[in-house]
Amino acid sequence: QVQLVESGGGLVQPGGSLRLSCAASGITFSNYHMGWYRQAPGKQRELVAAINSGGSSNSADSVKGRFTISGDNAKNTVYLQMNNLKPEDTAVYYCYALSARVPVTSYWGQGTQVTVSS
């Protein structure tokens, strides 16, 4: 059974930092592209950052220079380091895994709430 378990969300003041973690089980971590989406109330889910099975990463323009995605194959875990948080970063953050091989399969975590407010 595949599970993606997120942690690290919470309430933080503007300018603060949080690190989200996504622990994967039931998959061969190195065979998957991993990433983070977020969804704010009343808005569509959007891609925040992704890292492919080869270790290359990309991120949305809105978070470039503030958020960093990284992965640890030994721990089957992907991280999202979020610095200089802004109120507009408030959302539920979801971890996902997309297979790098066929058949293409994808999995989602349950989400973790990030609230940026003073």
Coordinates of N, CA and C in Angstrom, one line a residue:
Q1 N 0.8 -1.2 0.0 CA 0.0 0.0 0.0 C 0.9 1.2 0.0
V2 N 0.6 2.2 -0.9 CA 1.4 3.4 -1.1 C 0.8 4.4 -0.1
Q3 N 1.7 5.1 0.6 CA 1.3 6.2 1.5 C 2.3 7.3 1.3
L4 N 1.8 8.5 1.3 CA 2.6 9.8 1.3 C 2.1 10.5 2.5
V5 N 2.9 10.7 3.5 CA 2.5 11.4 4.8 C 3.3 12.7 4.9
E6 N 2.5 13.8 4.9 CA 3.1 15.1 5.0 C 3.1 15.5 6.5
S7 N 4.1 16.4 6.8 CA 4.2 16.9 8.1 C 4.9 18.3 8.0
G8 N 4.8 19.1 9.1 CA 5.6 20.3 9.1 C 4.8 21.6 8.9
G9 N 3.5 21.4 8.6 CA 2.7 22.6 8.4 C 2.4 23.3 9.8
G10 N 1.8 24.5 9.7 CA 1.4 25.2 10.9 C 1.2 26.6 10.6
L11 N 1.1 27.4 11.7 CA 0.9 28.8 11.7 C 2.3 29.5 11.9
V12 N 2.5 30.5 11.0 CA 3.8 31.2 11.1 C 3.5 32.7 10.7
Q13 N 4.3 33.5 11.2 CA 4.2 35.0 10.9 C 4.8 35.3 9.6
P14 N 4.4 36.3 8.9 CA 5.0 36.7 7.7 C 6.5 36.9 7.9
G15 N 7.3 36.4 6.9 CA 8.8 36.5 7.0 C 9.4 35.3 7.7
G16 N 8.5 34.4 8.2 CA 9.0 33.2 8.9 C 9.3 32.1 8.0
S17 N 9.7 30.9 8.5 CA 10.1 29.8 7.8 C 9.4 28.5 8.3
L18 N 9.2 27.6 7.4 CA 8.7 26.3 7.7 C 9.3 25.3 6.8
R19 N 9.5 24.0 7.3 CA 9.9 23.0 6.4 C 8.9 21.9 6.4
L20 N 8.4 21.6 5.2 CA 7.4 20.5 5.1 C 8.2 19.2 4.7
S21 N 7.7 18.1 5.2 CA 8.3 16.8 4.9 C 7.2 15.9 4.3
C22 N 7.6 15.0 3.4 CA 6.7 14.1 2.8 C 7.4 12.7 2.8
A23 N 7.0 11.8 3.7 CA 7.6 10.5 3.8 C 6.8 9.5 3.0
A24 N 7.4 8.9 2.0 CA 6.8 7.9 1.1 C 7.1 6.5 1.5
S25 N 6.1 5.7 1.4 CA 6.2 4.2 1.7 C 5.4 3.5 0.6
G26 N 5.9 2.3 0.3 CA 5.2 1.4 -0.7 C 5.6 1.7 -2.1
I27 N 6.6 2.6 -2.3 CA 7.1 2.9 -3.7 C 8.6 2.9 -3.6
T28 N 9.2 2.7 -4.8 CA 10.7 2.8 -4.9 C 10.9 4.3 -5.2
F29 N 11.3 5.0 -4.2 CA 11.4 6.4 -4.2 C 12.1 7.0 -5.4
S30 N 13.3 6.3 -5.7 CA 14.1 6.8 -6.8 C 13.5 6.7 -8.1
N31 N 12.4 5.9 -8.3 CA 11.7 5.7 -9.5 C 10.6 6.7 -9.7
Y32 N 10.5 7.7 -8.9 CA 9.4 8.6 -8.9 C 9.8 10.1 -9.0
H33 N 9.1 10.9 -9.7 CA 9.2 12.3 -9.6 C 8.3 12.7 -8.4
M34 N 8.8 13.7 -7.6 CA 8.1 14.1 -6.4 C 7.9 15.6 -6.5
G35 N 6.9 16.0 -5.8 CA 6.7 17.5 -5.7 C 5.6 17.9 -4.8
W36 N 5.4 19.2 -4.8 CA 4.4 19.8 -3.9 C 3.4 20.7 -4.7
Y37 N 2.2 20.5 -4.4 CA 1.1 21.4 -4.9 C 0.5 22.1 -3.7
R38 N -0.2 23.2 -4.0 CA -0.9 23.9 -2.9 C -2.3 24.3 -3.4
Q39 N -3.2 24.5 -2.5 CA -4.5 24.9 -2.8 C -5.0 25.9 -1.8
A40 N -5.3 27.1 -2.2 CA -5.8 28.1 -1.3 C -7.4 28.1 -1.4
P41 N -8.1 28.6 -0.4 CA -9.5 28.6 -0.4 C -10.0 29.3 -1.7
G42 N -10.9 28.7 -2.4 CA -11.5 29.3 -3.6 C -10.6 29.4 -4.8
K43 N -9.4 28.7 -4.7 CA -8.5 28.8 -5.9 C -8.2 27.3 -6.3
Q44 N -7.7 27.3 -7.5 CA -7.3 26.0 -8.1 C -6.0 25.5 -7.5
R45 N -5.8 24.2 -7.5 CA -4.5 23.6 -7.0 C -3.4 24.1 -8.0
E46 N -2.3 24.5 -7.4 CA -1.2 24.9 -8.3 C 0.1 24.2 -7.9
L47 N 1.0 24.0 -8.9 CA 2.3 23.4 -8.6 C 3.2 24.4 -7.9
V48 N 3.8 24.0 -6.8 CA 4.7 24.8 -6.1 C 6.2 24.5 -6.5
A49 N 6.5 23.2 -6.4 CA 7.9 22.8 -6.8 C 7.9 21.3 -7.0
A50 N 8.9 20.9 -7.8 CA 9.0 19.5 -8.2 C 10.4 19.1 -8.3
I51 N 10.7 17.8 -8.1 CA 12.0 17.3 -8.3 C 11.9 16.0 -9.0
N52 N 12.7 15.8 -10.0 CA 12.5 14.5 -10.8 C 13.4 13.4 -10.3
S53 N 13.3 12.3 -10.8 CA 14.0 11.1 -10.3 C 15.5 11.3 -10.5
G54 N 15.9 12.2 -11.4 CA 17.3 12.4 -11.6 C 17.9 13.5 -10.7
G55 N 17.0 14.1 -9.9 CA 17.4 15.1 -8.9 C 17.3 16.6 -9.4
S56 N 16.8 16.8 -10.6 CA 16.6 18.2 -11.1 C 15.3 18.7 -10.6
S57 N 15.3 20.0 -10.3 CA 14.1 20.6 -9.6 C 13.7 21.9 -10.4
N58 N 12.5 22.2 -10.1 CA 12.0 23.5 -10.6 C 10.9 24.0 -9.6
S59 N 10.6 25.2 -9.7 CA 9.6 25.8 -8.8 C 8.8 26.9 -9.5
A60 N 7.7 27.2 -9.0 CA 6.8 28.3 -9.5 C 7.5 29.6 -9.3
D61 N 7.2 30.5 -10.3 CA 7.8 31.9 -10.2 C 7.5 32.5 -8.9
S62 N 6.3 32.3 -8.3 CA 5.9 33.0 -7.1 C 6.7 32.6 -5.9
V63 N 7.4 31.5 -6.0 CA 8.1 31.0 -4.8 C 9.6 31.0 -5.0
K64 N 10.1 31.3 -6.3 CA 11.5 31.2 -6.6 C 12.3 32.1 -5.7
G65 N 13.4 31.6 -5.2 CA 14.2 32.4 -4.3 C 13.8 32.3 -2.8
R66 N 12.6 31.7 -2.6 CA 12.1 31.6 -1.2 C 11.9 30.1 -0.8
F67 N 11.5 29.3 -1.7 CA 11.2 27.8 -1.4 C 12.2 27.0 -2.1
T68 N 12.6 25.9 -1.4 CA 13.6 25.0 -2.0 C 13.1 23.5 -1.8
I69 N 13.0 22.8 -2.9 CA 12.6 21.4 -2.8 C 13.9 20.5 -2.8
S70 N 13.9 19.4 -2.0 CA 15.0 18.5 -2.0 C 14.5 17.1 -1.6
G71 N 15.3 16.1 -1.9 CA 14.8 14.8 -1.7 C 16.0 14.0 -1.0
D72 N 15.6 13.0 -0.2 CA 16.5 12.1 0.4 C 16.1 10.7 0.1
N73 N 16.8 10.1 -0.8 CA 16.5 8.7 -1.3 C 16.6 7.7 -0.1
A74 N 17.6 7.9 0.7 CA 17.8 7.0 1.8 C 16.6 7.0 2.8
K75 N 15.9 8.1 3.0 CA 14.8 8.2 3.9 C 13.5 8.2 3.2
N76 N 13.5 8.1 1.8 CA 12.2 8.1 1.1 C 11.4 9.3 1.4
T77 N 12.1 10.4 1.5 CA 11.4 11.7 1.9 C 11.8 12.8 1.0
V78 N 10.8 13.6 0.7 CA 11.0 14.9 0.0 C 10.6 16.0 0.9
Y79 N 11.4 17.1 0.8 CA 11.2 18.3 1.7 C 10.9 19.5 0.9
L80 N 10.2 20.4 1.5 CA 10.0 21.8 1.0 C 10.4 22.8 2.0
Q81 N 11.5 23.4 1.9 CA 12.0 24.5 2.8 C 11.4 25.8 2.3
M82 N 10.6 26.4 3.2 CA 9.9 27.6 2.8 C 10.4 28.8 3.7
N83 N 11.0 29.7 3.1 CA 11.5 30.9 3.8 C 10.8 32.2 3.3
N84 N 10.9 33.2 4.2 CA 10.3 34.5 3.9 C 8.8 34.3 3.4
L85 N 8.1 33.6 4.3 CA 6.7 33.3 3.9 C 5.9 34.5 3.9
K86 N 4.9 34.5 3.0 CA 4.0 35.6 2.8 C 2.5 35.2 3.1
P87 N 1.6 36.1 3.4 CA 0.2 35.7 3.6 C -0.3 34.9 2.4
E88 N 0.1 35.3 1.2 CA -0.4 34.6 0.0 C 0.1 33.2 -0.1
D89 N 1.0 32.8 0.7 CA 1.4 31.4 0.7 C 0.5 30.5 1.5
T90 N -0.5 31.1 2.2 CA -1.4 30.3 3.0 C -2.2 29.4 2.1
A91 N -2.2 28.1 2.4 CA -2.9 27.1 1.6 C -2.7 25.7 2.2
V92 N -3.4 24.8 1.7 CA -3.1 23.4 2.0 C -2.1 22.9 1.0
Y93 N -1.0 22.3 1.6 CA 0.1 21.8 0.7 C 0.0 20.3 0.6
Y94 N 0.1 19.8 -0.6 CA -0.1 18.4 -0.9 C 1.2 17.9 -1.6
C95 N 1.7 16.8 -1.1 CA 2.8 16.1 -1.7 C 2.2 15.1 -2.8
Y96 N 3.0 15.0 -3.9 CA 2.6 14.0 -4.9 C 3.8 13.2 -5.3
A97 N 3.5 12.0 -5.9 CA 4.5 11.2 -6.5 C 4.0 10.7 -7.9
L98 N 4.8 10.9 -8.9 CA 4.5 10.5 -10.2 C 5.6 9.5 -10.7
S99 N 5.1 8.4 -11.2 CA 6.1 7.4 -11.6 C 6.9 7.9 -12.8
A100 N 8.2 7.6 -12.8 CA 9.1 7.9 -13.9 C 9.1 6.9 -15.0
R101 N 8.4 5.8 -14.8 CA 8.3 4.7 -15.7 C 6.9 4.3 -16.0
V102 N 6.7 3.6 -17.1 CA 5.3 3.1 -17.4 C 5.1 1.8 -16.7
P103 N 3.9 1.5 -16.3 CA 2.7 2.3 -16.4 C 2.8 3.5 -15.5
V104 N 2.3 4.7 -16.0 CA 2.3 5.9 -15.2 C 1.3 5.8 -14.0
T105 N 1.8 6.0 -12.9 CA 0.9 6.0 -11.7 C 1.2 7.3 -10.9
S106 N 0.2 7.7 -10.1 CA 0.5 8.9 -9.3 C -0.2 8.7 -7.9
Y107 N 0.3 9.4 -6.9 CA -0.2 9.3 -5.6 C -0.2 10.6 -5.0
W108 N -1.1 10.8 -4.0 CA -1.2 12.1 -3.3 C -1.2 11.9 -1.8
G109 N -0.6 12.9 -1.1 CA -0.7 12.9 0.4 C -2.1 13.5 0.8
Q110 N -2.3 13.5 2.1 CA -3.6 14.0 2.6 C -3.6 15.5 2.7
G111 N -2.4 16.2 2.7 CA -2.3 17.6 2.8 C -2.0 18.1 4.1
T112 N -1.3 19.2 4.2 CA -0.9 19.8 5.5 C -1.2 21.3 5.3
Q113 N -1.8 21.9 6.3 CA -2.2 23.3 6.3 C -1.0 24.2 6.7
V114 N -0.8 25.2 5.8 CA 0.2 26.3 6.1 C -0.6 27.6 6.2
T115 N -0.5 28.3 7.3 CA -1.1 29.6 7.5 C -0.1 30.6 7.8
V116 N 0.0 31.7 7.0 CA 0.9 32.7 7.3 C 0.1 34.0 7.7
S117 N 0.3 34.4 8.9 CA -0.6 35.5 9.4 C 0.1 36.0 10.7
S118 N -0.1 37.3 10.8 CA 0.4 38.0 12.0 C -0.7 38.0 13.1

